[in-house]
Amino acid sequence: MATANLPTSHEHIRPWTPPTFWSIAWKALRRKPSRMLGLGILVFYVLMAVFGPMFYPANLPTNPANIYASPSWTHPLGTDFEGTDVLALIVTGSRYVLYSAGLAAFFTVGIGAILGLVSGYFRGWPEAIIMRIADFFLTVPGFPLLVVLSTVWNFGNPVSMGLVLGLTGWAALARAVRSQTLSLRERSFVEAARGLGLSRRQIVFGEVFPNTAPYVAMHFLLAITGSIYLEVGLFFLGVVPFSTNNWGVMLNLAFSQAGAMYSTRALPYLLSPLFCIMSLTFGIVLFLGAVDEVLNPRLRSV
Amino acid sequence: MGADLKVIGNADQDAQVECQIRDLTVIFTTDSGDFPALNHVNLDIIKNKITAIVGESGSGKSTLGLAILNGVAFPGKVTEGSVEFAEHGNVLKLRGKALRHFRGPVVGTVFQASQNAMNPLARVGKQILDLGRSHHYKDPRKLLHEAENLARRMAMDPSRVLTAYPHQLSGGMRQRMGIIMALVLKPKVLLLDEPTTALDLLTQSAVLEIIRSIHRERHLTTILITHDMGVVAEVSDYIVVMYAGRVVEQGSTHDTLRDPRHPYTRAILRAIPRLTGDLNRARPLEGSPPDLTQIPATGCVFRSRCSYRAPQCDLVAPLLESVDTGHFVACHQEGLIRD
Amino acid sequence: MIEVRKLEKVYPPVVGGLLSHNEVRALRGVSLSISDGGALSIIGESGCGKTTFGRILAGLESYSGGDIAMDGVALNSLPNNERQPYFRRIQLIHQDPYTALNPSHTILHAMAVPLRIQAKLQKKNDDWILNRSKELLAMVGLDPVGTLYKYPHALSGGQRQRVVIARALTVDPKILVADEAVSMIDVSMRLSILNLLSDLRVRLRIGIVFITHDVAAARYIAKDGELCVLYRGEVVEYGQTDEIIVRPVHPYTQAMLSAMPVLRGLEEAGPDRYIPLEGMDDFEGQGSGCLFAPRCRHATARCQEQHPDLVPWDDRLSSSSHHHACFYPIPRNVVARPINRENAL
């Protein structure tokens, strides 16, 4: 502290180019090793979901002679009640889980953010209507609602699953975004934007929305994990017909067919999907901090 | 830098010192490094007088106020120095119960936003009683009586303001209530942190008048923290000018305003528009107020905005030195500034 | 030239809840005019309607009565959607430079969005937007290259206020309404912002309406303009700035001027300076009398009953523009005088 002669801000002003989004993101990730670990886990699962199924045949081979095999070199995670490789089941099942959870989070955040912004900025009757509907979804327990819904609609395919989870899950985000918008619309920059002649669309989506973006992005990631829990839960209970293999189906079969609760030989079969869900959640939680920093300019420079 | 320590004398030969601040350094820790919010501050608060601590944002005046109450909190940390109160010793050593009984009964504090310093859900009178209870005040009726007297002194109807909730009072009334709450416990020292900043000019002048008249009556040692030279000039006996965590000039208010010796004090006085006189005399001060993260570690902290800058100013931090009886300035070029 | 005629604003009563209040008359027939490149300072304490006046001028709030005319066009005669372009030429500079800029966007974005609207109207391309942004930032005294890609939090309060002013200039305003525009800025930076506003007056012939409770700043901006004193939505005194300051006749103006701190050592207080403590909380006037009567120490029975109108102050020494609303106009010398010294700053 005694030797450094720091220049003051007025003495050196050099022209500079703005950092790109990617350089900011990379800097934010590098600041904490835990964020890199989170990103690594996420990338690992996304690659698994996108490319993994290509290495396996459409119908995985069964082998009645080798059921409930212990982990080995040929079957790193053992085999299931039909003698199918558990690793193969995990890899092929990941695509459904991630795809539908991603869609569900997309719908949740899309619906929630737009309705929250609209009700918070315009107030009046749009707010009254949207918030009453949101209250309905918040007070009716979500999971039982999905179970009831599954009796009238088979939403087993990933797009339908994402849509259903999105339509039932937006309310909490809408309420949070609305309350943020209520406070943001009173700031003078919103008033200044009105005075400068910006359109309502520009003000709501161009000025107000970016201030809620860090929260919305974090909600997106958390919605992914929430959706995974819900869909896996639905499959585990067996209320949604099994159309494809996925982690939820695995848990269900491990429980109902293999009796994993009563015997230890099916333990790898039961624990593998559980571990995947846990580690994916863990990765997302570790990654969250970086998202906040990237989207929130105030956190960046210091 | 620790060797800079030097004892500050007083203007008044027989003035007593209520609070002696020596070598006080407060460091703020952030992700990008440690920054000194206060850098080896030496100061005497004279008993029974009003001392004003004046500075802009980043000057460290609020941190100094907190340090006097031993209230510096994370990310700030007192790394060096002492705040010695007569009869109470080094305040920075006080902990727990001893500290609680220092804040309030010994030093009464009025904060800038008194509306936020009050509980919005309780009537003002009840909050005063709670205050007495938490300091084991024996006679609650006497306490209320005192509050009523003070309210009348401040041109408020006690029966109305003491039964009101904070939101039912105007900003000026809340600020006066804040002063009452600081005074009911009969402290030895009154600490006013930006007491008029959020107020209108008319309300400000009334509050200043109240501060003056209370002081005339009780001779409380008063520490006034403000950014407003006008407020300083209206009420204070002594002035301490701070810049970037350092005391740059101190002395009696009258002498210092009449004949400021530090380039910063001179520049700031010249940068205030006045109601009468030649407006063309007003000169803006170039540059920005200090940013805590960019205060140079060596040399004078004001040099980047100073028109008297010399090579020496880049290398050595000037010490606070006496230029007149009780008038101290930290500037290498002080001798050149006189004409 | 903008003329405001008998402007009225009434806020409807709010019933129930913590913030319930009766009907509030924020403006009671305010008439003022601002010439191109002129300067008008409006002073008054909080709640006097000065902020409402500025917001109505900038088109951010509706008015309940009266009319605004811009260059002879009465805005009342226009349909709603045609008024907006007129109001856009009156830009409001907010008090708080910390909330006036969107924290999520760079300065370039703040400048480019309103400029894009202009570019569309004037058929200009993207290069024009960038160049105009730089030009305007340079005009308000900022380093364009160093500022463009910064976020607001990286700038000081004074720099932010300069950006806010530059942003207001994107729409080629006729008038800037500065509502307490320097009160949240550090003391050392205030004067340079005031100088910037004065500079824009001269260079771009932009009229400045300066709204404040700081009479000295009001004087600095409107040194060659007019000063208007508002009390509870009414103009109580109006005239050339220095004339009002040196010879105020309305007791409220005298109270405002008395309240300015005196820099002891440099100045001495005016002989008639008076700081009232009593009555400072009596805002509710009763009946038909002068609104200031409950707080006025010169008030008589007549003041309680009759309402004084704004009339010219006919005195040999004053100019024709000096108006006041008091039954007993007596000039009093309340402001501080500089002490003459050889060594003056």
PDB file of C-alpha atoms in Angstrom, chain A residues 7-8 48 52 89 166 192 210 236 249 256:
ATOM      1  CA  PRO A   7      -3.449   6.804 -11.110  1.00  0.00           C
ATOM      2  CA  THR A   8      -6.664   8.653 -10.420  1.00  0.00           C
ATOM      3  CA  MET A  48     -25.492 -36.812 -22.766  1.00  0.00           C
ATOM      4  CA  GLY A  52     -25.881 -40.056 -25.902  1.00  0.00           C
ATOM      5  CA  LEU A  89     -31.136 -46.586 -19.701  1.00  0.00           C
ATOM      6  CA  GLY A 166     -45.498 -24.476 -17.665  1.00  0.00           C
ATOM      7  CA  ALA A 192     -37.998   9.632 -18.514  1.00  0.00           C
ATOM      8  CA  PRO A 210     -33.797  -6.206 -18.212  1.00  0.00           C
ATOM      9  CA  PHE A 236     -42.837 -42.701 -10.504  1.00  0.00           C
ATOM     10  CA  VAL A 249     -39.891 -44.605 -15.527  1.00  0.00           C
ATOM     11  CA  SER A 256     -42.515 -51.810  -8.648  1.00  0.00           C
TER      12      SER A 256
END
